[in-house]
Amino acid sequence: MRLQAVKRFGGGEKLRALAKRLKTQQELACRLWETDDTAARLLAILICRPKAFERDELDVMLREARTPKVHDWLVNYGVKKNPHSEELRLAWSADPDPVVASAGWALTTERVAKKPEGLDLAGLLDVIEAEMKDAPDRLQWAMNQCLAQIGIEHAEHRTRAIDIGERLAVLKDYPTSPGCTSPFAPIWITEMVRRQHGR
């Protein structure tokens, strides 16, 4: 497949349509990733077989994925479905590179929501309380998502999560479109809990 042809499919929806036609093609996905082109890498993520990657391959790929969208798609559509995801979550969360660490926090947020057994939620809140305020943007965003998810999913930690959000005031003034929920954790937690109970 020619790179120019992939570039014509630049938008997310068009890439998804192309991926649907191509179906899973691991070898092609690897070749597309090697191009270092954003559209090609996004397509690679959509047609890859996530479970086929070794732990170290995913680690290298994440460190190469400096475009935010490629980074997010790789974590959400690739790493989360890989058997090494927990091992990578632990390694990345402690990584000195804040962009890599943000991937660890994204995987932690997933566990908070879907498989919290074994997680030290109070300990996570301690780290967020101590480090989120001064964290670089992408890491701060990921930690904030984790804070909100703890507050939304775990009633016993909700009051503390809201209190941390109020005191740190991270993303308090973030511009939010009408009809969208603010990423400011206290508002986000309160709104999502209201929706859950309103079902």
PDB file of C-alpha atoms in Angstrom:
ATOM      1  CA  MET A   1       0.000   0.000   0.000  1.00  0.00           C
ATOM      2  CA  ARG A   2       1.401   3.379  -1.008  1.00  0.00           C
ATOM      3  CA  LEU A   3       1.931   5.988   1.705  1.00  0.00           C
ATOM      4  CA  GLN A   4       0.345   8.684  -0.493  1.00  0.00           C
ATOM      5  CA  ALA A   5      -2.855   6.639  -0.668  1.00  0.00           C
ATOM      6  CA  VAL A   6      -2.952   6.399   3.138  1.00  0.00           C
ATOM      7  CA  LYS A   7      -2.387  10.153   3.511  1.00  0.00           C
ATOM      8  CA  ARG A   8      -5.501  10.826   1.450  1.00  0.00           C
ATOM      9  CA  PHE A   9      -7.440   9.038   4.177  1.00  0.00           C
ATOM     10  CA  GLY A  10      -6.051  11.405   6.853  1.00  0.00           C
ATOM     11  CA  GLY A  11      -9.249  11.882   8.904  1.00  0.00           C
ATOM     12  CA  GLY A  12     -10.217   9.425  11.640  1.00  0.00           C
ATOM     13  CA  GLU A  13     -13.494   8.287  10.049  1.00  0.00           C
ATOM     14  CA  LYS A  14     -11.912   7.758   6.628  1.00  0.00           C
ATOM     15  CA  LEU A  15      -9.057   5.791   8.189  1.00  0.00           C
ATOM     16  CA  ARG A  16     -11.566   3.612  10.052  1.00  0.00           C
ATOM     17  CA  ALA A  17     -13.430   2.928   6.806  1.00  0.00           C
ATOM     18  CA  LEU A  18     -10.159   1.971   5.085  1.00  0.00           C
ATOM     19  CA  ALA A  19      -9.185  -0.242   8.032  1.00  0.00           C
ATOM     20  CA  LYS A  20     -12.553  -2.006   7.810  1.00  0.00           C
ATOM     21  CA  ARG A  21     -11.839  -2.857   4.164  1.00  0.00           C
ATOM     22  CA  LEU A  22      -8.270  -3.994   4.878  1.00  0.00           C
ATOM     23  CA  LYS A  23      -9.228  -6.016   7.972  1.00  0.00           C
ATOM     24  CA  THR A  24      -6.461  -7.309  10.274  1.00  0.00           C
ATOM     25  CA  GLN A  25      -3.049  -7.399   8.562  1.00  0.00           C
ATOM     26  CA  GLN A  26      -0.232  -7.538  11.070  1.00  0.00           C
ATOM     27  CA  GLU A  27       2.606  -7.508   8.541  1.00  0.00           C
ATOM     28  CA  LEU A  28       1.172  -4.471   6.723  1.00  0.00           C
ATOM     29  CA  ALA A  29       0.587  -2.763  10.075  1.00  0.00           C
ATOM     30  CA  CYS A  30       4.262  -3.161  10.960  1.00  0.00           C
ATOM     31  CA  ARG A  31       5.337  -1.753   7.582  1.00  0.00           C
ATOM     32  CA  LEU A  32       2.989   1.219   7.939  1.00  0.00           C
ATOM     33  CA  TRP A  33       4.331   1.928  11.435  1.00  0.00           C
ATOM     34  CA  GLU A  34       7.902   2.018  10.098  1.00  0.00           C
ATOM     35  CA  THR A  35       7.011   4.942   7.787  1.00  0.00           C
ATOM     36  CA  ASP A  36       6.900   7.334  10.773  1.00  0.00           C
ATOM     37  CA  ASP A  37       3.879   9.029   9.106  1.00  0.00           C
ATOM     38  CA  THR A  38       0.984   9.941  11.415  1.00  0.00           C
ATOM     39  CA  ALA A  39      -1.860   8.747   9.152  1.00  0.00           C
ATOM     40  CA  ALA A  40       0.013   5.532   8.332  1.00  0.00           C
ATOM     41  CA  ARG A  41       0.638   4.845  12.019  1.00  0.00           C
ATOM     42  CA  LEU A  42      -3.005   5.448  12.896  1.00  0.00           C
ATOM     43  CA  LEU A  43      -4.031   2.987  10.182  1.00  0.00           C
ATOM     44  CA  ALA A  44      -1.397   0.523  11.448  1.00  0.00           C
ATOM     45  CA  ILE A  45      -2.976   0.626  14.904  1.00  0.00           C
ATOM     46  CA  LEU A  46      -6.429  -0.056  13.429  1.00  0.00           C
ATOM     47  CA  ILE A  47      -5.354  -3.099  11.371  1.00  0.00           C
ATOM     48  CA  CYS A  48      -2.782  -4.623  13.735  1.00  0.00           C
ATOM     49  CA  ARG A  49      -3.275  -7.675  15.921  1.00  0.00           C
ATOM     50  CA  PRO A  50      -2.676  -6.165  19.400  1.00  0.00           C
ATOM     51  CA  LYS A  51      -1.937  -9.504  21.061  1.00  0.00           C
ATOM     52  CA  ALA A  52       0.837 -10.239  18.545  1.00  0.00           C
ATOM     53  CA  PHE A  53       3.195  -7.573  19.910  1.00  0.00           C
ATOM     54  CA  GLU A  54       5.874  -8.397  22.443  1.00  0.00           C
ATOM     55  CA  ARG A  55       6.253  -6.206  25.508  1.00  0.00           C
ATOM     56  CA  ASP A  56       9.453  -4.545  24.275  1.00  0.00           C
ATOM     57  CA  GLU A  57       7.956  -3.858  20.841  1.00  0.00           C
ATOM     58  CA  LEU A  58       5.107  -1.905  22.424  1.00  0.00           C
ATOM     59  CA  ASP A  59       7.540  -0.043  24.659  1.00  0.00           C
ATOM     60  CA  VAL A  60       9.570   1.081  21.628  1.00  0.00           C
ATOM     61  CA  MET A  61       6.400   1.973  19.682  1.00  0.00           C
ATOM     62  CA  LEU A  62       5.061   4.118  22.517  1.00  0.00           C
ATOM     63  CA  ARG A  63       8.338   6.021  22.804  1.00  0.00           C
ATOM     64  CA  GLU A  64       8.252   6.640  19.046  1.00  0.00           C
ATOM     65  CA  ALA A  65       4.615   7.793  19.123  1.00  0.00           C
ATOM     66  CA  ARG A  66       5.129  11.464  19.911  1.00  0.00           C
ATOM     67  CA  THR A  67       1.972  12.658  18.109  1.00  0.00           C
ATOM     68  CA  PRO A  68      -0.795  12.815  20.760  1.00  0.00           C
ATOM     69  CA  LYS A  69      -3.391  11.032  18.608  1.00  0.00           C
ATOM     70  CA  VAL A  70      -1.003   8.202  17.674  1.00  0.00           C
ATOM     71  CA  HIS A  71      -0.027   7.893  21.338  1.00  0.00           C
ATOM     72  CA  ASP A  72      -3.675   7.745  22.473  1.00  0.00           C
ATOM     73  CA  TRP A  73      -4.765   5.271  19.803  1.00  0.00           C
ATOM     74  CA  LEU A  74      -1.774   3.025  20.480  1.00  0.00           C
ATOM     75  CA  VAL A  75      -2.627   2.875  24.195  1.00  0.00           C
ATOM     76  CA  ASN A  76      -6.392   2.488  23.698  1.00  0.00           C
ATOM     77  CA  TYR A  77      -6.560   0.185  20.684  1.00  0.00           C
ATOM     78  CA  GLY A  78      -3.272  -1.655  21.054  1.00  0.00           C
ATOM     79  CA  VAL A  79      -1.738  -1.819  24.510  1.00  0.00           C
ATOM     80  CA  LYS A  80      -5.008  -2.263  26.426  1.00  0.00           C
ATOM     81  CA  LYS A  81      -5.696  -5.448  24.415  1.00  0.00           C
ATOM     82  CA  ASN A  82      -2.190  -6.868  24.829  1.00  0.00           C
ATOM     83  CA  PRO A  83      -1.325  -9.509  27.463  1.00  0.00           C
ATOM     84  CA  HIS A  84       1.636  -7.360  28.617  1.00  0.00           C
ATOM     85  CA  SER A  85      -0.557  -4.326  29.415  1.00  0.00           C
ATOM     86  CA  GLU A  86      -0.296  -4.663  33.211  1.00  0.00           C
ATOM     87  CA  GLU A  87       3.479  -5.062  33.113  1.00  0.00           C
ATOM     88  CA  LEU A  88       3.722  -2.004  30.851  1.00  0.00           C
ATOM     89  CA  ARG A  89       1.320  -0.034  33.067  1.00  0.00           C
ATOM     90  CA  LEU A  90       3.629  -0.481  36.041  1.00  0.00           C
ATOM     91  CA  ALA A  91       6.806   0.267  34.088  1.00  0.00           C
ATOM     92  CA  TRP A  92       5.422   3.312  32.285  1.00  0.00           C
ATOM     93  CA  SER A  93       3.802   4.850  35.366  1.00  0.00           C
ATOM     94  CA  ALA A  94       7.273   5.129  36.932  1.00  0.00           C
ATOM     95  CA  ASP A  95       9.006   6.331  33.749  1.00  0.00           C
ATOM     96  CA  PRO A  96      10.882   9.664  33.967  1.00  0.00           C
ATOM     97  CA  ASP A  97       9.523  10.695  30.540  1.00  0.00           C
ATOM     98  CA  PRO A  98       6.187  12.408  31.307  1.00  0.00           C
ATOM     99  CA  VAL A  99       4.658  11.374  27.968  1.00  0.00           C
ATOM    100  CA  VAL A 100       5.484   7.720  28.643  1.00  0.00           C
ATOM    101  CA  ALA A 101       4.256   8.094  32.235  1.00  0.00           C
ATOM    102  CA  SER A 102       0.960   9.479  30.916  1.00  0.00           C
ATOM    103  CA  ALA A 103       0.413   6.151  29.113  1.00  0.00           C
ATOM    104  CA  GLY A 104       0.911   4.343  32.418  1.00  0.00           C
ATOM    105  CA  TRP A 105      -1.700   6.569  34.015  1.00  0.00           C
ATOM    106  CA  ALA A 106      -4.111   5.982  31.106  1.00  0.00           C
ATOM    107  CA  LEU A 107      -3.792   2.230  31.687  1.00  0.00           C
ATOM    108  CA  THR A 108      -4.292   2.787  35.424  1.00  0.00           C
ATOM    109  CA  THR A 109      -7.499   4.725  34.726  1.00  0.00           C
ATOM    110  CA  GLU A 110      -8.738   1.756  32.683  1.00  0.00           C
ATOM    111  CA  ARG A 111      -8.055  -0.569  35.613  1.00  0.00           C
ATOM    112  CA  VAL A 112      -9.750   1.799  38.075  1.00  0.00           C
ATOM    113  CA  ALA A 113     -12.909   1.528  35.973  1.00  0.00           C
ATOM    114  CA  LYS A 114     -12.831  -2.112  34.883  1.00  0.00           C
ATOM    115  CA  LYS A 115     -10.563  -4.159  37.158  1.00  0.00           C
ATOM    116  CA  PRO A 116      -9.764  -2.273  40.368  1.00  0.00           C
ATOM    117  CA  GLU A 117      -8.980  -5.393  42.416  1.00  0.00           C
ATOM    118  CA  GLY A 118      -5.441  -5.140  43.746  1.00  0.00           C
ATOM    119  CA  LEU A 119      -5.066  -1.422  43.047  1.00  0.00           C
ATOM    120  CA  ASP A 120      -4.160   0.840  45.959  1.00  0.00           C
ATOM    121  CA  LEU A 121      -6.704   3.575  45.232  1.00  0.00           C
ATOM    122  CA  ALA A 122      -5.800   5.597  48.334  1.00  0.00           C
ATOM    123  CA  GLY A 123      -2.142   5.391  47.304  1.00  0.00           C
ATOM    124  CA  LEU A 124      -2.999   6.590  43.790  1.00  0.00           C
ATOM    125  CA  LEU A 125      -4.825   9.556  45.309  1.00  0.00           C
ATOM    126  CA  ASP A 126      -1.727  10.305  47.434  1.00  0.00           C
ATOM    127  CA  VAL A 127       0.444  10.448  44.285  1.00  0.00           C
ATOM    128  CA  ILE A 128      -2.106  12.567  42.395  1.00  0.00           C
ATOM    129  CA  GLU A 129      -2.413  14.955  45.332  1.00  0.00           C
ATOM    130  CA  ALA A 130       1.382  15.350  45.555  1.00  0.00           C
ATOM    131  CA  GLU A 131       2.301  15.485  41.853  1.00  0.00           C
ATOM    132  CA  MET A 132      -0.594  16.443  39.573  1.00  0.00           C
ATOM    133  CA  LYS A 133      -0.507  20.219  40.119  1.00  0.00           C
ATOM    134  CA  ASP A 134       3.011  20.625  38.725  1.00  0.00           C
ATOM    135  CA  ALA A 135       3.012  17.753  36.211  1.00  0.00           C
ATOM    136  CA  PRO A 136       3.609  18.505  32.492  1.00  0.00           C
ATOM    137  CA  ASP A 137       0.415  18.871  30.440  1.00  0.00           C
ATOM    138  CA  ARG A 138      -0.070  15.349  29.050  1.00  0.00           C
ATOM    139  CA  LEU A 139       0.832  13.693  32.340  1.00  0.00           C
ATOM    140  CA  GLN A 140      -1.368  16.127  34.254  1.00  0.00           C
ATOM    141  CA  TRP A 141      -4.298  15.361  31.935  1.00  0.00           C
ATOM    142  CA  ALA A 142      -3.854  11.591  32.436  1.00  0.00           C
ATOM    143  CA  MET A 143      -3.582  11.926  36.221  1.00  0.00           C
ATOM    144  CA  ASN A 144      -6.686  14.108  36.262  1.00  0.00           C
ATOM    145  CA  GLN A 145      -8.609  11.442  34.336  1.00  0.00           C
ATOM    146  CA  CYS A 146      -7.531   8.872  36.899  1.00  0.00           C
ATOM    147  CA  LEU A 147      -8.617  11.164  39.748  1.00  0.00           C
ATOM    148  CA  ALA A 148     -12.035  11.634  38.164  1.00  0.00           C
ATOM    149  CA  GLN A 149     -12.432   7.908  37.485  1.00  0.00           C
ATOM    150  CA  ILE A 150     -11.655   7.034  41.099  1.00  0.00           C
ATOM    151  CA  GLY A 151     -14.271   9.553  42.247  1.00  0.00           C
ATOM    152  CA  ILE A 152     -16.864   8.328  39.744  1.00  0.00           C
ATOM    153  CA  GLU A 153     -16.428   4.583  40.259  1.00  0.00           C
ATOM    154  CA  HIS A 154     -15.558   4.304  43.949  1.00  0.00           C
ATOM    155  CA  ALA A 155     -17.985   5.984  46.341  1.00  0.00           C
ATOM    156  CA  GLU A 156     -15.725   5.398  49.352  1.00  0.00           C
ATOM    157  CA  HIS A 157     -13.046   7.637  47.774  1.00  0.00           C
ATOM    158  CA  ARG A 158     -15.394  10.167  46.161  1.00  0.00           C
ATOM    159  CA  THR A 159     -15.269  12.884  48.812  1.00  0.00           C
ATOM    160  CA  ARG A 160     -11.475  12.835  48.897  1.00  0.00           C
ATOM    161  CA  ALA A 161     -11.208  12.828  45.084  1.00  0.00           C
ATOM    162  CA  ILE A 162     -13.492  15.873  44.850  1.00  0.00           C
ATOM    163  CA  ASP A 163     -11.552  17.608  47.637  1.00  0.00           C
ATOM    164  CA  ILE A 164      -8.220  17.005  45.860  1.00  0.00           C
ATOM    165  CA  GLY A 165      -9.709  18.371  42.639  1.00  0.00           C
ATOM    166  CA  GLU A 166     -11.042  21.475  44.401  1.00  0.00           C
ATOM    167  CA  ARG A 167      -7.745  22.229  46.141  1.00  0.00           C
ATOM    168  CA  LEU A 168      -5.482  21.660  43.148  1.00  0.00           C
ATOM    169  CA  ALA A 169      -7.911  23.407  40.743  1.00  0.00           C
ATOM    170  CA  VAL A 170      -6.338  21.600  37.742  1.00  0.00           C
ATOM    171  CA  LEU A 171      -8.320  22.319  34.521  1.00  0.00           C
ATOM    172  CA  LYS A 172     -10.797  24.427  36.504  1.00  0.00           C
ATOM    173  CA  ASP A 173     -10.868  27.069  33.752  1.00  0.00           C
ATOM    174  CA  TYR A 174     -10.623  24.647  30.827  1.00  0.00           C
ATOM    175  CA  PRO A 175     -12.887  25.865  27.993  1.00  0.00           C
ATOM    176  CA  THR A 176     -15.781  23.439  27.618  1.00  0.00           C
ATOM    177  CA  SER A 177     -18.221  23.396  24.705  1.00  0.00           C
ATOM    178  CA  PRO A 178     -21.954  23.628  25.464  1.00  0.00           C
ATOM    179  CA  GLY A 179     -23.363  20.190  26.216  1.00  0.00           C
ATOM    180  CA  CYS A 180     -19.947  18.765  27.153  1.00  0.00           C
ATOM    181  CA  THR A 181     -18.816  17.909  30.675  1.00  0.00           C
ATOM    182  CA  SER A 182     -15.928  19.917  32.097  1.00  0.00           C
ATOM    183  CA  PRO A 183     -12.675  17.974  32.679  1.00  0.00           C
ATOM    184  CA  PHE A 184     -12.393  19.755  36.059  1.00  0.00           C
ATOM    185  CA  ALA A 185     -12.580  16.690  38.329  1.00  0.00           C
ATOM    186  CA  PRO A 186     -15.178  17.898  40.887  1.00  0.00           C
ATOM    187  CA  ILE A 187     -17.647  18.868  38.128  1.00  0.00           C
ATOM    188  CA  TRP A 188     -16.858  15.745  36.085  1.00  0.00           C
ATOM    189  CA  ILE A 189     -17.303  13.387  39.063  1.00  0.00           C
ATOM    190  CA  THR A 190     -20.533  15.033  40.231  1.00  0.00           C
ATOM    191  CA  GLU A 191     -22.063  15.014  36.749  1.00  0.00           C
ATOM    192  CA  MET A 192     -21.163  11.382  35.952  1.00  0.00           C
ATOM    193  CA  VAL A 193     -22.451  10.151  39.323  1.00  0.00           C
ATOM    194  CA  ARG A 194     -25.675  12.106  38.766  1.00  0.00           C
ATOM    195  CA  ARG A 195     -26.118  10.432  35.371  1.00  0.00           C
ATOM    196  CA  GLN A 196     -25.443   6.973  36.796  1.00  0.00           C
ATOM    197  CA  HIS A 197     -28.055   7.440  39.492  1.00  0.00           C
ATOM    198  CA  GLY A 198     -30.472   9.021  37.060  1.00  0.00           C
ATOM    199  CA  ARG A 199     -30.582   5.894  34.867  1.00  0.00           C
TER     200      ARG A 199
END
